[in-house]
PDB file of C-alpha atoms in Angstrom:
ATOM      1  CA  UNK U  50      51.330-199.251 211.114  1.00 48.00           C
ATOM      2  CA  UNK U  51      50.447-200.547 207.755  1.00 44.00           C
ATOM      3  CA  UNK U  52      47.272-201.857 209.140  1.00 45.00           C
ATOM      4  CA  UNK U  53      46.128-198.438 210.447  1.00 44.00           C
ATOM      5  CA  UNK U  54      47.049-196.850 207.152  1.00 41.00           C
ATOM      6  CA  UNK U  55      44.904-199.156 205.299  1.00 45.00           C
ATOM      7  CA  UNK U  56      42.159-198.892 207.652  1.00 41.00           C
ATOM      8  CA  UNK U  57      42.061-195.039 207.236  1.00 38.00           C
ATOM      9  CA  UNK U  58      41.582-195.666 203.471  1.00 38.00           C
ATOM     10  CA  UNK U  59      38.722-197.790 203.800  1.00 41.00           C
ATOM     11  CA  UNK U  60      37.133-195.641 206.397  1.00 40.00           C
ATOM     12  CA  UNK U  61      36.355-192.942 204.037  1.00 35.00           C
ATOM     13  CA  UNK U  62      33.660-195.135 202.248  1.00 36.00           C
ATOM     14  CA  UNK U  63      32.243-196.477 205.648  1.00 38.00           C
ATOM     15  CA  UNK U  64      31.722-192.969 207.048  1.00 38.00           C
ATOM     16  CA  UNK U  65      29.242-192.102 204.295  1.00 36.00           C
ATOM     17  CA  UNK U  66      26.944-194.597 205.791  1.00 43.00           C
ATOM     18  CA  UNK U  67      27.171-193.797 209.420  1.00 47.00           C
ATOM     19  CA  UNK U  68      24.156-191.928 211.137  1.00 53.00           C
ATOM     20  CA  UNK U  69      24.670-188.834 213.029  1.00 52.00           C
ATOM     21  CA  UNK U  70      24.757-190.090 216.633  1.00 51.00           C
ATOM     22  CA  UNK U  71      27.604-192.535 215.860  1.00 56.00           C
ATOM     23  CA  UNK U  72      29.429-189.769 213.769  1.00 54.00           C
ATOM     24  CA  UNK U  73      29.206-187.467 217.108  1.00 55.00           C
ATOM     25  CA  UNK U  74      30.225-190.183 219.301  1.00 58.00           C
ATOM     26  CA  UNK U  75      33.114-190.976 216.849  1.00 52.00           C
ATOM     27  CA  UNK U  76      34.408-187.344 216.726  1.00 52.00           C
ATOM     28  CA  UNK U  77      34.655-187.391 220.768  1.00 74.00           C
ATOM     29  CA  UNK U  78      36.478-190.593 221.478  1.00 85.00           C
ATOM     30  CA  UNK U  79      39.828-188.837 220.812  1.00 85.00           C
ATOM     31  CA  UNK U  80      39.056-186.290 223.301  1.00 87.00           C
ATOM     32  CA  UNK U  81      38.208-188.765 226.044  1.00 89.00           C
ATOM     33  CA  UNK U  82      40.632-189.387 228.832  1.00 91.00           C
ATOM     34  CA  UNK U  83      41.626-193.029 229.624  1.00 92.00           C
ATOM     35  CA  UNK U  84      39.283-193.539 232.303  1.00 94.00           C
ATOM     36  CA  UNK U  85      36.358-192.353 229.880  1.00 92.00           C
ATOM     37  CA  UNK U  86      37.406-194.624 227.179  1.00 90.00           C
ATOM     38  CA  UNK U  87      37.789-197.660 229.689  1.00 93.00           C
ATOM     39  CA  UNK U  88      34.393-196.878 230.691  1.00 93.00           C
ATOM     40  CA  UNK U  89      32.829-196.580 227.388  1.00 90.00           C
ATOM     41  CA  UNK U  90      34.458-199.831 226.037  1.00 90.00           C
ATOM     42  CA  UNK U  91      33.152-201.726 229.173  1.00 93.00           C
ATOM     43  CA  UNK U  92      29.563-200.502 228.600  1.00 94.00           C
ATOM     44  CA  UNK U  93      29.643-201.301 224.929  1.00 91.00           C
ATOM     45  CA  UNK U  94      31.147-204.851 225.607  1.00 90.00           C
ATOM     46  CA  UNK U  95      28.576-205.561 228.412  1.00 94.00           C
ATOM     47  CA  UNK U  96      25.840-204.772 225.808  1.00 93.00           C
ATOM     48  CA  UNK U  97      27.122-206.374 222.985  1.00 92.00           C
ATOM     49  CA  UNK U  98      26.215-209.875 221.189  1.00 91.00           C
ATOM     50  CA  UNK U  99      28.479-212.773 221.367  1.00 91.00           C
ATOM     51  CA  UNK U 100      30.011-212.430 217.992  1.00 90.00           C
ATOM     52  CA  UNK U 101      31.177-208.871 218.906  1.00 90.00           C
ATOM     53  CA  UNK U 102      33.001-210.178 222.034  1.00 89.00           C
ATOM     54  CA  UNK U 103      34.587-212.840 220.000  1.00 90.00           C
ATOM     55  CA  UNK U 104      35.858-210.191 217.426  1.00 88.00           C
ATOM     56  CA  UNK U 105      36.831-208.031 220.324  1.00 87.00           C
ATOM     57  CA  UNK U 106      39.116-210.674 221.726  1.00 87.00           C
ATOM     58  CA  UNK U 107      40.942-211.224 218.430  1.00 86.00           C
ATOM     59  CA  UNK U 108      41.267-207.285 217.792  1.00 84.00           C
ATOM     60  CA  UNK U 109      42.990-206.991 221.363  1.00 83.00           C
ATOM     61  CA  UNK U 110      45.841-208.992 220.180  1.00 83.00           C
ATOM     62  CA  UNK U 111      47.087-205.913 218.058  1.00 81.00           C
ATOM     63  CA  UNK U 112      47.356-203.663 220.920  1.00 83.00           C
ATOM     64  CA  UNK U 113      50.802-204.590 221.601  1.00 84.00           C
ATOM     65  CA  UNK U 114      50.352-205.300 225.309  1.00 84.00           C
ATOM     66  CA  UNK U 115      48.858-201.970 225.927  1.00 88.00           C
ATOM     67  CA  UNK U 116      45.381-201.708 227.382  1.00 89.00           C
ATOM     68  CA  UNK U 117      42.503-200.822 224.701  1.00 88.00           C
ATOM     69  CA  UNK U 118      42.113-197.221 226.358  1.00 89.00           C
ATOM     70  CA  UNK U 119      45.898-196.650 225.865  1.00 90.00           C
ATOM     71  CA  UNK U 120      45.803-198.132 222.417  1.00 87.00           C
ATOM     72  CA  UNK U 121      43.021-195.748 221.435  1.00 86.00           C
ATOM     73  CA  UNK U 122      44.970-192.731 222.934  1.00 89.00           C
ATOM     74  CA  UNK U 123      48.139-193.740 221.144  1.00 88.00           C
ATOM     75  CA  UNK U 124      46.426-194.038 217.780  1.00 86.00           C
ATOM     76  CA  UNK U 125      44.494-190.667 218.358  1.00 88.00           C
ATOM     77  CA  UNK U 126      47.690-188.886 219.053  1.00 89.00           C
ATOM     78  CA  UNK U 127      49.388-190.326 215.791  1.00 88.00           C
ATOM     79  CA  UNK U 128      46.459-189.322 213.585  1.00 86.00           C
ATOM     80  CA  UNK U 129      43.324-187.003 214.402  1.00 73.00           C
ATOM     81  CA  UNK U 130      41.070-189.477 212.460  1.00 79.00           C
ATOM     82  CA  UNK U 131      41.851-192.455 214.486  1.00 80.00           C
ATOM     83  CA  UNK U 132      38.606-192.409 216.487  1.00 79.00           C
ATOM     84  CA  UNK U 133      36.585-192.460 213.391  1.00 80.00           C
ATOM     85  CA  UNK U 134      38.618-195.253 211.890  1.00 82.00           C
ATOM     86  CA  UNK U 135      38.447-197.434 215.071  1.00 81.00           C
ATOM     87  CA  UNK U 136      34.747-197.201 215.546  1.00 82.00           C
ATOM     88  CA  UNK U 137      34.017-197.416 211.749  1.00 84.00           C
ATOM     89  CA  UNK U 138      36.092-200.475 210.966  1.00 84.00           C
ATOM     90  CA  UNK U 139      34.979-202.207 214.050  1.00 84.00           C
ATOM     91  CA  UNK U 140      31.462-201.638 213.114  1.00 87.00           C
ATOM     92  CA  UNK U 141      31.929-202.697 209.795  1.00 88.00           C
ATOM     93  CA  UNK U 142      33.454-205.937 210.811  1.00 89.00           C
ATOM     94  CA  UNK U 143      30.314-207.052 212.599  1.00 89.00           C
ATOM     95  CA  UNK U 144      28.084-209.863 211.347  1.00 89.00           C
ATOM     96  CA  UNK U 145      24.896-208.793 209.573  1.00 90.00           C
ATOM     97  CA  UNK U 146      22.763-210.097 212.573  1.00 91.00           C
ATOM     98  CA  UNK U 147      25.258-208.383 215.163  1.00 92.00           C
ATOM     99  CA  UNK U 148      25.764-204.960 213.616  1.00 90.00           C
ATOM    100  CA  UNK U 149      22.532-203.620 214.730  1.00 91.00           C
ATOM    101  CA  UNK U 150      22.961-204.734 218.286  1.00 91.00           C
ATOM    102  CA  UNK U 151      26.371-203.252 218.122  1.00 90.00           C
ATOM    103  CA  UNK U 152      25.179-199.867 216.800  1.00 89.00           C
ATOM    104  CA  UNK U 153      22.697-199.956 219.747  1.00 91.00           C
ATOM    105  CA  UNK U 154      25.209-200.635 222.393  1.00 90.00           C
ATOM    106  CA  UNK U 155      27.323-197.613 220.995  1.00 88.00           C
ATOM    107  CA  UNK U 156      24.368-195.374 221.048  1.00 88.00           C
ATOM    108  CA  UNK U 157      23.280-196.574 224.564  1.00 90.00           C
ATOM    109  CA  UNK U 158      26.684-196.068 225.947  1.00 89.00           C
ATOM    110  CA  UNK U 159      27.590-192.818 224.194  1.00 83.00           C
ATOM    111  CA  UNK U 160      24.603-190.643 225.522  1.00 74.00           C
TER     112      UNK U 160
END
C-alpha cells in the first residue's frame, strides 16, 4: 500500500506533462469493466516495444496473484485517482526510446 501512496504523490507532477488524449483515457480506465481493461492491456502490450514488455513482466509481480485487470479494479475502488496514477507512472518508467512508442500504443488502443 505504501508503494501506491508514493505513486499518487509522484503523479501530480507527471500529470502536468500529459497530453489530452492520454488524460482522457486515464480518466476512463476506472470506469471500465474487467473484460474491457483486459482487452485494453492486451492491445497496448501487443503494440508496445520490448522494453515495455520487460517492464510489464516486472510490474505484474506486484499484483499479489490477481490478474492485471482485477488489480486495476481493486486499486480503482480504493482510490479514485488510481487510473491516472497507474498509467502515468507506467508511462514515466519507460525508457526515452520506448516512451513515444508506448504513448502511441496507448492512443491507438484507447480510441
